[in-house]
mmCIF file of C-alpha atoms in Angstrom:
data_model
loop_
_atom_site.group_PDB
_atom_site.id
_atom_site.type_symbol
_atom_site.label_atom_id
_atom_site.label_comp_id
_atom_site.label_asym_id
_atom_site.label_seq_id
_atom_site.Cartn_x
_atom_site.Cartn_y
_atom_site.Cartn_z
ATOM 1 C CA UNK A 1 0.000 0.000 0.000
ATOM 2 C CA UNK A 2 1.134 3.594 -0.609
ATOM 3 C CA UNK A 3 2.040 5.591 2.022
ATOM 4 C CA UNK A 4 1.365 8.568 0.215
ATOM 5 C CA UNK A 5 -1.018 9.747 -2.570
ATOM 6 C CA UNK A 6 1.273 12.176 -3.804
ATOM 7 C CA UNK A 7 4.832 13.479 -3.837
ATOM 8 C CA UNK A 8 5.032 16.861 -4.886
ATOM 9 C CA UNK A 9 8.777 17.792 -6.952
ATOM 10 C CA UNK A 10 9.699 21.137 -7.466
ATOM 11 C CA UNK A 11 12.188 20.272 -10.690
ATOM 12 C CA UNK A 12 12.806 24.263 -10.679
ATOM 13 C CA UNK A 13 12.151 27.357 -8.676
ATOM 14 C CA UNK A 14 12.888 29.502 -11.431
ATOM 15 C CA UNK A 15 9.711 31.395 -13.213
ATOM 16 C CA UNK A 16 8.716 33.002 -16.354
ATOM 17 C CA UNK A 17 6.123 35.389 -14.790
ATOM 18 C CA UNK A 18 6.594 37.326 -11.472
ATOM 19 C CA UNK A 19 2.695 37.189 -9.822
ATOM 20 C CA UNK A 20 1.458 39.067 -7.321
ATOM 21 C CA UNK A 21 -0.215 36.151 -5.453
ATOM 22 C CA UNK A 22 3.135 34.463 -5.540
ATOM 23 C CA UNK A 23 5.395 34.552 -2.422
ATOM 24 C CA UNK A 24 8.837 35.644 -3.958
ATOM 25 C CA UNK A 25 11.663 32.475 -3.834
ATOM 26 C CA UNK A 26 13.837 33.028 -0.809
ATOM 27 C CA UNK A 27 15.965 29.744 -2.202
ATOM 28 C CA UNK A 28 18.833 29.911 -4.643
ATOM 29 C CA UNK A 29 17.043 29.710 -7.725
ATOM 30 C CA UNK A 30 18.288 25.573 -9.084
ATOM 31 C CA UNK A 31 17.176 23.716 -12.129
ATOM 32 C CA UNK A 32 17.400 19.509 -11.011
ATOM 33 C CA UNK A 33 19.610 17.556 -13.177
ATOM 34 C CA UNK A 34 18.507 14.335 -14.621
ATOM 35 C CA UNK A 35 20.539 12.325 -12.077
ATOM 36 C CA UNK A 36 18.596 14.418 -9.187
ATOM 37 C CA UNK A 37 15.510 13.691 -10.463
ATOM 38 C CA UNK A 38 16.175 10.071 -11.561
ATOM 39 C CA UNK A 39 17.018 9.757 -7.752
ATOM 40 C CA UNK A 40 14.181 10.943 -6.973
ATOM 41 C CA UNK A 41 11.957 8.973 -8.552
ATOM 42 C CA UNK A 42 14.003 5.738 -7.089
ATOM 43 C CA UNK A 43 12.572 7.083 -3.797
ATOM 44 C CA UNK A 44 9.300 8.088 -4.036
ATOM 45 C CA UNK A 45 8.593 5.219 -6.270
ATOM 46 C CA UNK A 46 8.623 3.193 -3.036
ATOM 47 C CA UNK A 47 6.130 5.046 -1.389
ATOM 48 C CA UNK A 48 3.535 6.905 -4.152
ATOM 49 C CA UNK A 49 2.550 6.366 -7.457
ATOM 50 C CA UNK A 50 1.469 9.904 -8.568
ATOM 51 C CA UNK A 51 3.778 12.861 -8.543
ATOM 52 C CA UNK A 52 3.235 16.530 -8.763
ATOM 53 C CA UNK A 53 5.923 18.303 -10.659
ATOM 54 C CA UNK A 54 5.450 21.403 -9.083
ATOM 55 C CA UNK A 55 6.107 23.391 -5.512
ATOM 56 C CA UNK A 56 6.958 26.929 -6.877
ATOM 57 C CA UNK A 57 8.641 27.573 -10.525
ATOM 58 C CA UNK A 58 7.318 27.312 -13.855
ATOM 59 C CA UNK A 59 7.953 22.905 -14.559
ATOM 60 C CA UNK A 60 7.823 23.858 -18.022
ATOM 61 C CA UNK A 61 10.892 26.331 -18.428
ATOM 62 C CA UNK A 62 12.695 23.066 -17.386
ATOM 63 C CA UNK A 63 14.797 22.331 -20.828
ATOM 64 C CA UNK A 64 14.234 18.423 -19.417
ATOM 65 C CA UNK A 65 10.614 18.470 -18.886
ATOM 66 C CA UNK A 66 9.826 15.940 -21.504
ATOM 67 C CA UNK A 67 12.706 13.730 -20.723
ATOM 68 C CA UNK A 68 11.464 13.636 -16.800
ATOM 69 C CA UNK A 69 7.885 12.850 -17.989
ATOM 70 C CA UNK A 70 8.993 9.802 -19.602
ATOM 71 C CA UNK A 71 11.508 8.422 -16.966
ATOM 72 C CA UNK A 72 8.611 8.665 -14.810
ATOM 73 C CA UNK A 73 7.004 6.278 -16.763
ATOM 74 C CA UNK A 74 9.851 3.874 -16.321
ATOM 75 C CA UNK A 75 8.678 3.941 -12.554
ATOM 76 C CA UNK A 76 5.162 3.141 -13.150
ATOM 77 C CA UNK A 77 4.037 7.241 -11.511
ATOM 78 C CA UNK A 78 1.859 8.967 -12.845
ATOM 79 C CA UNK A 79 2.510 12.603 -13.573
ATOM 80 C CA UNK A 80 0.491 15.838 -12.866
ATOM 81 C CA UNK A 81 1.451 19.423 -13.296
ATOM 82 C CA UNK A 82 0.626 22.982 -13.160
ATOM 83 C CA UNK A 83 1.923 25.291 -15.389
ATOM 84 C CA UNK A 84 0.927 29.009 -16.141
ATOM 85 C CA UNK A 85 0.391 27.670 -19.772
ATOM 86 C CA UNK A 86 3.115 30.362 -22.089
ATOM 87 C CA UNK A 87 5.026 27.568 -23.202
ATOM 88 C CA UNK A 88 2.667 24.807 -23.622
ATOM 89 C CA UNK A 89 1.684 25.558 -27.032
ATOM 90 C CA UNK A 90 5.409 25.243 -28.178
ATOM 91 C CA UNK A 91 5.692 21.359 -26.110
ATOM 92 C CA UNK A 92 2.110 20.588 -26.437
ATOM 93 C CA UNK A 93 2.884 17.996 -29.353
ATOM 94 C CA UNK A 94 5.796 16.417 -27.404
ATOM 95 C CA UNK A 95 3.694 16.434 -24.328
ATOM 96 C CA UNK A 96 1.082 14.512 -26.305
ATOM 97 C CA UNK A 97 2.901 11.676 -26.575
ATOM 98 C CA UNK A 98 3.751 11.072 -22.484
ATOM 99 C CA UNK A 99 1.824 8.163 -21.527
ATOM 100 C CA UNK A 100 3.033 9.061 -17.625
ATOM 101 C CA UNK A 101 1.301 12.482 -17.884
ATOM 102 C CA UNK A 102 -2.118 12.089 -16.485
ATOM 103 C CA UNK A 103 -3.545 15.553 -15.456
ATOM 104 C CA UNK A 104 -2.277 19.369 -16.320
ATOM 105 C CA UNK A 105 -3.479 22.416 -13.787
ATOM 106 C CA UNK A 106 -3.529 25.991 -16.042
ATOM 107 C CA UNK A 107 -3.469 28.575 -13.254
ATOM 108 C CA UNK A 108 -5.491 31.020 -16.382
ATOM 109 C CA UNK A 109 -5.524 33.166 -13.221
ATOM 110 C CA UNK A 110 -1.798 34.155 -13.948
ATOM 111 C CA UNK A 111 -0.593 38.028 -14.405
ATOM 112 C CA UNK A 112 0.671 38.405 -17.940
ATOM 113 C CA UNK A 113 -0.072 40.459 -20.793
ATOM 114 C CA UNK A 114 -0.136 38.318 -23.909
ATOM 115 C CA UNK A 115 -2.797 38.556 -26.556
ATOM 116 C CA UNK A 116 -4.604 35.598 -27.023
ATOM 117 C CA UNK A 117 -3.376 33.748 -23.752
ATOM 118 C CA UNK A 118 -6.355 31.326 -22.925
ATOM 119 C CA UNK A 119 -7.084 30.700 -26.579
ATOM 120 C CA UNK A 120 -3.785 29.742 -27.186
ATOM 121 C CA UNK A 121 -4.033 27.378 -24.289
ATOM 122 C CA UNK A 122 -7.751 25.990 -25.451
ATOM 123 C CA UNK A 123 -7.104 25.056 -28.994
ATOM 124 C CA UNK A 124 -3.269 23.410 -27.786
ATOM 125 C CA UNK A 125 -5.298 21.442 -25.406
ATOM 126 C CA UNK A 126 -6.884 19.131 -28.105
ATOM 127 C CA UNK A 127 -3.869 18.381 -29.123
ATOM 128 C CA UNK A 128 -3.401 16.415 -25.865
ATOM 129 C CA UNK A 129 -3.986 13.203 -25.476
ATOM 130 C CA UNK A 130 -7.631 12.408 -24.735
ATOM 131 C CA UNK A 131 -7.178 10.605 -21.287
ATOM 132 C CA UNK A 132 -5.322 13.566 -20.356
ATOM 133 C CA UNK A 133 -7.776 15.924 -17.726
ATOM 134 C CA UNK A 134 -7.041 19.139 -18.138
ATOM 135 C CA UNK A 135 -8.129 21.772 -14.762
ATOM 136 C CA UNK A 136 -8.421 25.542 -15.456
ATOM 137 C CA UNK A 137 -7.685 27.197 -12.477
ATOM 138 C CA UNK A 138 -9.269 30.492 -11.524
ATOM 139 C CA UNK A 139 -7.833 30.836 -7.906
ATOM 140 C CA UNK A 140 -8.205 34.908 -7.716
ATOM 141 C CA UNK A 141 -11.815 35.026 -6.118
ATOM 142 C CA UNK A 142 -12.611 37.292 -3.378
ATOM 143 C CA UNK A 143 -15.145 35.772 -1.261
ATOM 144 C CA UNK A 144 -15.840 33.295 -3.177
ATOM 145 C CA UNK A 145 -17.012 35.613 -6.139
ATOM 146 C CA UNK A 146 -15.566 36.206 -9.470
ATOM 147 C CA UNK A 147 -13.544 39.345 -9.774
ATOM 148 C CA UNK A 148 -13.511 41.138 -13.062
ATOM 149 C CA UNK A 149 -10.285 38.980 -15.111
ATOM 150 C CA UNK A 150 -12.175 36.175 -13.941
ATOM 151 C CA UNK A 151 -15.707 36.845 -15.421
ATOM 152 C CA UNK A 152 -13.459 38.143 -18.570
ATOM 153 C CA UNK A 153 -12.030 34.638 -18.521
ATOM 154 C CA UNK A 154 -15.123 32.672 -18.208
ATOM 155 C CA UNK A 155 -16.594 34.807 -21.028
ATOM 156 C CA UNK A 156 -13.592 33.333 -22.636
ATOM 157 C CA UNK A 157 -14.565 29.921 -22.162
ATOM 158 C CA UNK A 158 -18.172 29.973 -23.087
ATOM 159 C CA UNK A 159 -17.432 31.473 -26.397
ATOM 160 C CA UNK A 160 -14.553 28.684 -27.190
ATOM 161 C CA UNK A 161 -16.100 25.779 -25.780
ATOM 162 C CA UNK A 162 -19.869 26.699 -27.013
ATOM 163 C CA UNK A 163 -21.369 26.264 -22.882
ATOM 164 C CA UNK A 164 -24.614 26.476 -22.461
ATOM 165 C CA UNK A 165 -26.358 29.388 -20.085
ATOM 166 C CA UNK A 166 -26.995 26.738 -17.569
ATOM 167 C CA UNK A 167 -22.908 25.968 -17.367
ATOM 168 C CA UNK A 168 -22.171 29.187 -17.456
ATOM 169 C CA UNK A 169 -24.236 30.109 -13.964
ATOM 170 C CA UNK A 170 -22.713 26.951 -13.027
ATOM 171 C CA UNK A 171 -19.605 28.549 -13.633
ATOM 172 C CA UNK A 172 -20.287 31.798 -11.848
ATOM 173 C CA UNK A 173 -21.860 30.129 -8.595
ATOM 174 C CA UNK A 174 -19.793 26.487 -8.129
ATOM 175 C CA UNK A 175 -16.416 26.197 -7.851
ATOM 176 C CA UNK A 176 -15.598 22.904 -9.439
ATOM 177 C CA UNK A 177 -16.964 22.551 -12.737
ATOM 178 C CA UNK A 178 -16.995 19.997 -15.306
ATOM 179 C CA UNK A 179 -17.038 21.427 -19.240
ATOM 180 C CA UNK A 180 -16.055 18.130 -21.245
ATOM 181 C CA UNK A 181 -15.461 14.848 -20.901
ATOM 182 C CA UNK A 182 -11.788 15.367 -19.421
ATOM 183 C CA UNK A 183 -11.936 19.440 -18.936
ATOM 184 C CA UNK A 184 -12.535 21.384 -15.484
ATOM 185 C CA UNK A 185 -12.663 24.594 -14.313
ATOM 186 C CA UNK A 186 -11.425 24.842 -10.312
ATOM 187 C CA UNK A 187 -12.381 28.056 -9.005
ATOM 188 C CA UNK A 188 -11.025 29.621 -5.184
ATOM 189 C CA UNK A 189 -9.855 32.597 -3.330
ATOM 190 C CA UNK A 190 -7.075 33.569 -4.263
ATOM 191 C CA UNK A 191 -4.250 31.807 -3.118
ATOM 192 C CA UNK A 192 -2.162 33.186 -0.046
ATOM 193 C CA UNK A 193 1.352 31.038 0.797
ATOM 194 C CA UNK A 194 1.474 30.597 4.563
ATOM 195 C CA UNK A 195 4.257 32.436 6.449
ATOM 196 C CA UNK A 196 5.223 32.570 10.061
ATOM 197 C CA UNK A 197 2.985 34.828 12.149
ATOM 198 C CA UNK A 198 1.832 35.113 15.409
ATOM 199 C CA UNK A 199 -1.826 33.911 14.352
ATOM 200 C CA UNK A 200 -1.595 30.216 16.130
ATOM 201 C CA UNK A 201 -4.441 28.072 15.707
ATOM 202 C CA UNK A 202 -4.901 24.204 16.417
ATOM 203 C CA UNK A 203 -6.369 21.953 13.513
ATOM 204 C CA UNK A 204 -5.503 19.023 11.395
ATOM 205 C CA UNK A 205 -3.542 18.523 7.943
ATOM 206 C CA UNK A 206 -2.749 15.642 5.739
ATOM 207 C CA UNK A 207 0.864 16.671 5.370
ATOM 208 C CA UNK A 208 2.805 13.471 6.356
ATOM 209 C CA UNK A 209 -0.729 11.957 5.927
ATOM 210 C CA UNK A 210 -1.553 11.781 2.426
ATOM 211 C CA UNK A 211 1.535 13.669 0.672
ATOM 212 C CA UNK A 212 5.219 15.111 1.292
ATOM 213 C CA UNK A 213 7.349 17.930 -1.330
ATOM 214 C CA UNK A 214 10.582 17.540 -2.427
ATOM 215 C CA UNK A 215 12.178 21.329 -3.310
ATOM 216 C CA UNK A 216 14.668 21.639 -6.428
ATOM 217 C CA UNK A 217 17.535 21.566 -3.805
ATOM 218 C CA UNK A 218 16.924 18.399 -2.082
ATOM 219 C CA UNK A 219 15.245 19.458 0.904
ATOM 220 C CA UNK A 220 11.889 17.528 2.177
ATOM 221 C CA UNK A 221 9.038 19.261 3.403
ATOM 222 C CA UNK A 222 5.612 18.202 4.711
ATOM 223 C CA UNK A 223 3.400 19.952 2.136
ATOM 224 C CA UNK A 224 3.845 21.880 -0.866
ATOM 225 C CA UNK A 225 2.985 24.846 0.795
ATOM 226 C CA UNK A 226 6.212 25.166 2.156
ATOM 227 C CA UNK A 227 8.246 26.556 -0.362
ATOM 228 C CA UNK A 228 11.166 27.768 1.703
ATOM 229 C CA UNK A 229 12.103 24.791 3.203
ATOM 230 C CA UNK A 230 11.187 25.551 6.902
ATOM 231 C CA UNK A 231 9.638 22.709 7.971
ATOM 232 C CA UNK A 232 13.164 20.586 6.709
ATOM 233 C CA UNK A 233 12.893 17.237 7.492
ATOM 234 C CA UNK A 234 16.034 16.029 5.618
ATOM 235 C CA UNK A 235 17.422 16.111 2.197
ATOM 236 C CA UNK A 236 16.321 13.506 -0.521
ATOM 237 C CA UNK A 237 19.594 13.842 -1.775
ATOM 238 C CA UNK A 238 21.557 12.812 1.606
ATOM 239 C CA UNK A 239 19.152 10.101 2.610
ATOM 240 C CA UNK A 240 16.348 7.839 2.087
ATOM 241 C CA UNK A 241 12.543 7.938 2.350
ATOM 242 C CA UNK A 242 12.466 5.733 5.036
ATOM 243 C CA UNK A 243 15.484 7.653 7.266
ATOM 244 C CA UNK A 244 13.397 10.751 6.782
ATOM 245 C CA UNK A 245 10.653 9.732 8.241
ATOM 246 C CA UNK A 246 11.984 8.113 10.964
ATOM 247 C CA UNK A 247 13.184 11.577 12.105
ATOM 248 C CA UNK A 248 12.103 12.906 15.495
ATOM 249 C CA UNK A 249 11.111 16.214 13.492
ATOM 250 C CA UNK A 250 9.133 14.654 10.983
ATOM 251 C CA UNK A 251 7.399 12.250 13.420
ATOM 252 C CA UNK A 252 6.750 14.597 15.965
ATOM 253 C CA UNK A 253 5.046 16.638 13.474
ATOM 254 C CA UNK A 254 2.789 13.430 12.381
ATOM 255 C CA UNK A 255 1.597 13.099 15.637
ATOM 256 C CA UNK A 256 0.802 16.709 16.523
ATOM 257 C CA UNK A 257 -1.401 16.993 13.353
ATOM 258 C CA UNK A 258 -3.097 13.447 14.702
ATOM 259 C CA UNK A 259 -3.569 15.457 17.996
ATOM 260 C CA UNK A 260 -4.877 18.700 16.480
ATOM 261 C CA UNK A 261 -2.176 20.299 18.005
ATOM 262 C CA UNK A 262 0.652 21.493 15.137
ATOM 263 C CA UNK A 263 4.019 21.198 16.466
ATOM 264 C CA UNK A 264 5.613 23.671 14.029
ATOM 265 C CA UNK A 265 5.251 27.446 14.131
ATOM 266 C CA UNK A 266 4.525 27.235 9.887
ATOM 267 C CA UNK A 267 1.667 25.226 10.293
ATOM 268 C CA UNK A 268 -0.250 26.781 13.328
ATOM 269 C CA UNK A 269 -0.024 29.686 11.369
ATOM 270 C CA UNK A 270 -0.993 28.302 8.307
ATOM 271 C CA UNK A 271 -4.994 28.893 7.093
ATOM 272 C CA UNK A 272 -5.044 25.777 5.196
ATOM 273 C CA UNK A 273 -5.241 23.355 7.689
ATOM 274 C CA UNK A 274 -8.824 21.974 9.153
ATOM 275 C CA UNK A 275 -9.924 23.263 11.802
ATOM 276 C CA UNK A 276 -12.689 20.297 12.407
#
């Protein structure tokens, strides 16, 4: 049985687009090698079978990105990502052709100024493979209603994809909705990266539970929300899995989240935890 039911991998931390919503990299900025990665996958392969290629960083300004889909296939994982969508239309035909790659996130919610952005994006996506979900993501909400780019973008998708009225007040009042056979559209707030405050709060998480992040430089981290490697319970490069999570660090942690009660300082002061 799996221990996890994902392993996020940050193969860069390097961006093509500076958003606002996006906490700025603290880290060295780091490309993974093949070898890294490769090394990698030996790992997780013991303990997942579906990997995220993404923490922070664009996974598509990675000059290997098709080469790491593929060996991923060589370890029976599946591969998701999330991708701000610029460069897809120039790897969309090479993408097309990864049997690993199972799902693609487009965060349409990203700040850039290029003319015909999502409609580039919608007519590369039928070039995809058709078991291939695709997930717009429109995480720029404010209280859980559309702000004006995100109405603009919805009027977007109802004129390319022909919805009816019906999906489109779907659109405007649900946040998870399905377009197509294998085509989504995830609406949220918009997206805030936790950070160490003085806001503590008890509650429970599935980091440790149901997933773990590996950053670009090695370091392991309970979620993919932390992006500067505070929480570090070891380096992936240094040692195994299973000596990670042996760690008093990382099962102290495991059993404060059991207990309600966050042992780290990150993670009482992070709002994405459940407070039930």
């Amino acid at each position: 049985m799996d221990r996890y039911k994902k392993v996020y991998i940050e193969i860069t931390n390097c961006c093509n687009l500076h958003c606002s919503f996006c906490s700025p990299v603290t880290k060295q900025k780091k490309f993974m090698t093949q070898d890294e990665f490769e090394h990698i996958l030996k790992e997780v392969s013991k303990v997942t079978k579906v990997i995220y290629l993404h923490v922070k960083g664009e996974p598509l300004l990675h000059p290997k990105i098709i080469d790491f889909i593929k060996l991923a296939e060589k370890y029976n994982l599946t591969v998701n990502l999330t991708t701000n969508g610029i460069l897809f239309p120039k790897l969309v035909d090479n993408l097309k052709d990864c049997k690993a790659l199972h799902k693609i996130n487009f965060s349409l919610h990203s700040e850039q100024n290029i003319p015909s952005y999502e409609e580039n994006i919608f007519k590369n996506v039928e070039k995809l493979s058709p078991n291939t979900v695709v997930i717009y993501r429109l995480w720029t909400l404010k209280d859980n209603k559309l702000d004006e780019k995100s109405t603009k973008i919805v009027e977007k998708l109802k004129k390319y994809y022909k919805l009816s009225t019906e999906t489109v007040e779907k659109l405007k009042k649900e946040k998870n909705i399905k377009i197509s056979s294998t085509i989504y559209v995830d609406k949220d707030n918009e997206f805030n990266w936790p950070k160490l405050t003085n806001n503590k709060s008890c509650g429970y998480c599935y980091a440790l539970k149901t997933q773990i992040a590996i950053l670009s430089d090695g370091t392991v981290v309970p979620c993919c929300l932390d992006s500067d490697g505070i929480i570090n319970l070891g380096n992936i490069y240094q040692e195994s899995i299973e000596e990670i999570e042996k760690k008093e660090r990382y099962q102290k942690l495991k059993k404060s989240f059991q207990d309600r009660k966050p042992s780290e300082l990150l993670c009482q002061s992070c709002t994405f935890k459940r407070m039930d």
